[in-house]
């Protein structure tokens, strides 16, 4: 049966919905006047390098796409397995944060007091995740269609609406909470809190490479994948930067309280426009957008893990595909792992601190994977640089080197500052740093077990025949 291909338009929506989110706006709006600097700085050292390297690797390796194949091509299957494990386990750690956000937003629509009810939160989280898993079992075309609809309704339209309101506020001459004088645009580089907060923007750009796992499902991947990376990158910068500026201009930075929930921030935003009734419709749209985002994050890393399973790192039952071409057993295993972690998430005291800890931990794991991705591009350049078709980073070896150096710097900087807790988290810095270190080690170790399984039970097996 011939598989229907993903068009350029749907591919752009796939990337945008995985990264772009209204829920990120309050956390980035706290930068105030320094917003343009931090967004441009993060884009220069991280977003553009990741997009460029993903596009370059996709053009070089046309047979298969995604982190596993790109890293394995450079350093072998075992390092590829380590890379895709970091990507997959990052999402497992991240799910409790996005799912709890979705449950809290739904509570805001029904009864805000439900956000404090752990039984409600766990019930909504588990039902939502298993429902999303069920949707993905019907194949990549179904999941991308649902994802694209959710991206349009729940991300793109409300983002543009917020930016339009911000522009109206500015053009109508109303007082702005952000001042755009030259001195205000530059941050205080001596403030550790600014650098800790920078990880929020860096984390909001994670996932640019996810669409690479769909290389075989994309129309003309060598041309359309790089185009999708470029279009998505500029759209992300535009919406996240100007959306954050819109919130920051209207709501004072001192009143942006992330602990109390972002819907309170948007309630203040719309109250300033004397249209408080817009808050709940926006909450519904945010919920729809988050729904589409989780669908994409659910299927893409699982597809990458299936690539590793196909090469002998997991038992044969994880290689089998259902009638829709989906690795059903991996998705079910993933849903079980997330269910267990989400249950633990709401059994611990100090949910806010644990929430931040999981965010920092998942970002660390992903940054190590990106570091491997940049190293892979450098290693593969001598082998593939003569290929003329598709996308090519300008400047030949020097261009590749500069892009990888910027990306590596961003990864190391993000990992470094993740060891410091923000000021609103009441915890010892040394104890927090120890928890981050141990968390990274514990979550990375299972990859060694998969390598041992490959060596012990599937030695020499390069590719299973399905």
Coordinates of C-alpha atoms in Angstrom, one line a residue, residues 68-283:
X68 CA 19.5 7.9 15.8
X69 CA 20.5 7.5 12.1
X70 CA 22.5 10.8 12.0
X71 CA 24.5 10.0 15.1
X72 CA 24.9 6.3 14.2
X73 CA 26.2 7.2 10.8
X74 CA 29.0 9.2 12.4
X75 CA 29.9 7.2 15.5
X76 CA 28.3 3.8 15.2
X77 CA 25.1 2.2 16.4
X78 CA 25.9 2.2 20.1
X79 CA 26.5 6.0 20.2
X80 CA 23.4 6.4 18.1
X81 CA 21.4 4.3 20.6
X82 CA 22.8 6.6 23.4
X83 CA 21.7 9.7 21.5
X84 CA 18.1 8.5 20.8
X85 CA 17.8 7.3 24.4
X86 CA 18.6 10.8 25.6
X87 CA 16.0 12.2 23.3
X88 CA 13.4 9.7 24.3
X89 CA 14.0 9.7 28.1
X90 CA 13.9 13.6 27.9
X91 CA 10.4 13.4 26.7
X92 CA 9.4 10.9 29.4
X93 CA 10.7 13.4 32.0
X94 CA 9.1 16.3 30.3
X95 CA 5.6 14.8 29.9
X96 CA 4.5 15.4 33.6
X97 CA 5.2 19.1 33.2
X98 CA 3.2 19.7 30.0
X99 CA 0.4 17.3 31.1
X100 CA 0.0 18.9 34.5
X101 CA -0.1 22.3 32.7
X102 CA -2.9 21.0 30.5
X103 CA -4.8 19.6 33.5
X104 CA -4.4 22.9 35.3
X105 CA -5.7 24.9 32.2
X106 CA -8.7 22.6 32.0
X107 CA -9.4 23.2 35.7
X108 CA -9.4 26.9 35.0
X109 CA -12.2 26.4 32.5
X110 CA -14.3 24.2 34.8
X111 CA -13.4 25.1 38.4
X112 CA -10.0 26.7 39.3
X113 CA -10.0 25.0 42.7
X114 CA -9.6 21.6 40.9
X115 CA -6.0 22.6 40.1
X116 CA -5.2 21.8 43.8
X117 CA -7.0 18.4 43.7
X118 CA -4.4 15.7 43.0
X119 CA -6.9 13.0 42.2
X120 CA -8.4 15.2 39.5
X121 CA -5.0 16.1 38.1
X122 CA -3.8 12.5 37.9
X123 CA -7.0 11.4 36.4
X124 CA -7.0 14.0 33.6
X125 CA -3.3 13.5 33.0
X126 CA -3.6 9.7 32.5
X127 CA -6.7 9.9 30.4
X128 CA -5.2 12.6 28.2
X129 CA -1.9 10.8 27.6
X130 CA -3.6 7.4 26.8
X131 CA -6.0 9.1 24.5
X132 CA -3.2 10.8 22.6
X133 CA -1.4 7.4 22.5
X134 CA -4.5 5.9 20.9
X135 CA -4.6 8.6 18.2
X136 CA -1.0 7.9 17.3
X137 CA -1.7 4.2 16.9
X138 CA -3.7 5.0 13.7
X139 CA -0.6 6.1 11.8
X140 CA 1.6 9.1 11.0
X141 CA -0.9 10.6 8.6
X142 CA -3.7 10.6 11.2
X143 CA -1.4 12.1 13.9
X144 CA 0.0 14.8 11.6
X145 CA -3.5 15.8 10.5
X146 CA -4.7 16.1 14.1
X147 CA -1.4 17.8 15.0
X148 CA -1.8 20.4 12.2
X149 CA -5.4 21.2 13.1
X150 CA -4.4 21.7 16.7
X151 CA -1.4 23.9 15.6
X152 CA -3.6 26.2 13.5
X153 CA -6.4 26.5 16.1
X154 CA -4.5 26.4 19.3
X155 CA -1.1 27.9 18.5
X156 CA -0.9 30.0 15.3
X157 CA -4.3 31.8 15.5
X158 CA -4.1 32.8 19.2
X159 CA -0.4 33.8 18.9
X160 CA -1.2 36.2 16.0
X161 CA -4.2 37.5 18.0
X162 CA -2.0 38.3 21.0
X163 CA 0.6 40.0 18.9
X164 CA -2.1 42.1 17.2
X165 CA -3.4 43.2 20.6
X166 CA 0.1 44.1 21.6
X167 CA 0.6 46.1 18.5
X168 CA -2.7 47.9 19.1
X169 CA -1.6 48.7 22.7
X170 CA 1.7 50.2 21.4
X171 CA 0.2 52.1 18.4
X172 CA -2.6 53.6 20.5
X173 CA 0.0 55.3 22.7
X174 CA -0.9 53.4 25.9
X175 CA 1.8 53.2 28.6
X176 CA 4.2 50.3 28.0
X177 CA 5.8 48.3 30.9
X178 CA 8.8 47.7 28.6
X179 CA 11.1 50.6 27.7
X180 CA 13.1 50.3 24.6
X181 CA 15.9 52.7 25.3
X182 CA 19.4 51.6 24.3
X183 CA 20.5 51.1 27.9
X184 CA 17.4 49.0 28.8
X185 CA 17.9 46.6 26.0
X186 CA 21.1 45.2 27.4
X187 CA 20.8 42.7 30.3
X188 CA 22.8 42.6 33.5
X189 CA 25.4 40.0 32.5
X190 CA 26.6 39.8 36.2
X191 CA 23.1 38.5 37.3
X192 CA 23.1 34.7 37.7
X193 CA 19.2 34.9 37.7
X194 CA 19.3 36.2 34.1
X195 CA 21.4 33.3 32.9
X196 CA 19.2 30.8 34.8
X197 CA 16.2 32.3 33.1
X198 CA 17.9 32.1 29.8
X199 CA 17.4 28.3 29.9
X200 CA 13.6 29.0 29.6
X201 CA 14.2 30.4 26.1
X202 CA 16.7 27.7 25.2
X203 CA 14.2 25.0 26.3
X204 CA 11.4 26.6 24.3
X205 CA 13.5 25.9 21.1
X206 CA 14.0 22.2 21.8
X207 CA 12.7 19.8 19.1
X208 CA 13.7 21.4 15.8
X209 CA 15.2 18.1 14.6
X210 CA 12.1 15.9 15.5
X211 CA 10.6 16.0 12.0
X212 CA 13.8 14.2 10.7
X213 CA 12.4 10.8 11.8
X214 CA 9.7 11.3 9.1
X215 CA 12.3 11.5 6.3
X216 CA 10.7 8.6 4.4
X217 CA 7.2 10.2 4.8
X218 CA 8.1 13.6 3.4
X219 CA 7.7 14.8 -0.2
X220 CA 11.2 15.4 -1.6
X221 CA 12.9 15.5 1.8
X222 CA 16.3 16.9 0.6
X223 CA 14.5 20.1 -0.5
X224 CA 11.4 20.3 1.7
X225 CA 13.1 19.5 5.1
X226 CA 15.6 22.4 4.9
X227 CA 12.8 24.7 3.7
X228 CA 10.6 23.6 6.6
X229 CA 13.5 24.3 9.1
X230 CA 13.9 27.8 7.7
X231 CA 10.2 28.7 7.6
X232 CA 9.6 27.3 11.1
X233 CA 12.7 29.0 12.6
X234 CA 11.6 32.5 11.5
X235 CA 8.0 31.9 12.4
X236 CA 9.0 30.7 15.9
X237 CA 11.2 33.8 16.5
X238 CA 8.5 36.1 15.3
X239 CA 5.7 34.6 17.4
X240 CA 7.6 33.9 20.5
X241 CA 9.5 37.3 20.6
X242 CA 6.5 39.5 19.7
X243 CA 4.1 37.4 21.7
X244 CA 6.3 37.8 24.8
X245 CA 6.7 41.5 24.1
X246 CA 2.9 41.9 23.9
X247 CA 2.5 40.3 27.3
X248 CA 5.5 42.2 28.8
X249 CA 4.3 45.6 27.5
X250 CA 0.8 45.2 29.1
X251 CA 1.5 43.3 32.3
X252 CA 4.3 44.6 34.7
X253 CA 7.1 42.1 35.2
X254 CA 6.6 42.2 38.9
X255 CA 3.0 40.8 38.4
X256 CA 4.1 37.9 36.1
X257 CA 3.9 35.2 38.7
X258 CA 4.6 31.8 37.1
X259 CA 3.8 30.0 40.3
X260 CA 0.2 31.2 40.3
X261 CA -0.4 30.0 36.8
X262 CA -0.1 31.6 33.3
X263 CA -3.9 32.0 33.0
X264 CA -3.7 34.6 35.7
X265 CA -1.2 36.4 33.6
X266 CA -3.5 36.4 30.6
X267 CA -6.4 37.3 32.8
X268 CA -4.5 40.5 33.8
X269 CA -3.6 41.0 30.1
X270 CA -7.2 41.0 28.9
X271 CA -8.4 43.0 31.9
X272 CA -6.1 45.7 30.8
X273 CA -7.9 45.7 27.4
X274 CA -11.3 45.7 29.3
X275 CA -12.1 42.3 27.6
X276 CA -11.8 39.8 30.5
X277 CA -14.2 37.5 28.8
X278 CA -11.5 36.6 26.3
X279 CA -9.5 34.7 29.0
X280 CA -11.4 31.5 29.0
X281 CA -11.6 31.2 25.2
X282 CA -7.8 31.7 25.1
X283 CA -7.4 29.0 27.7

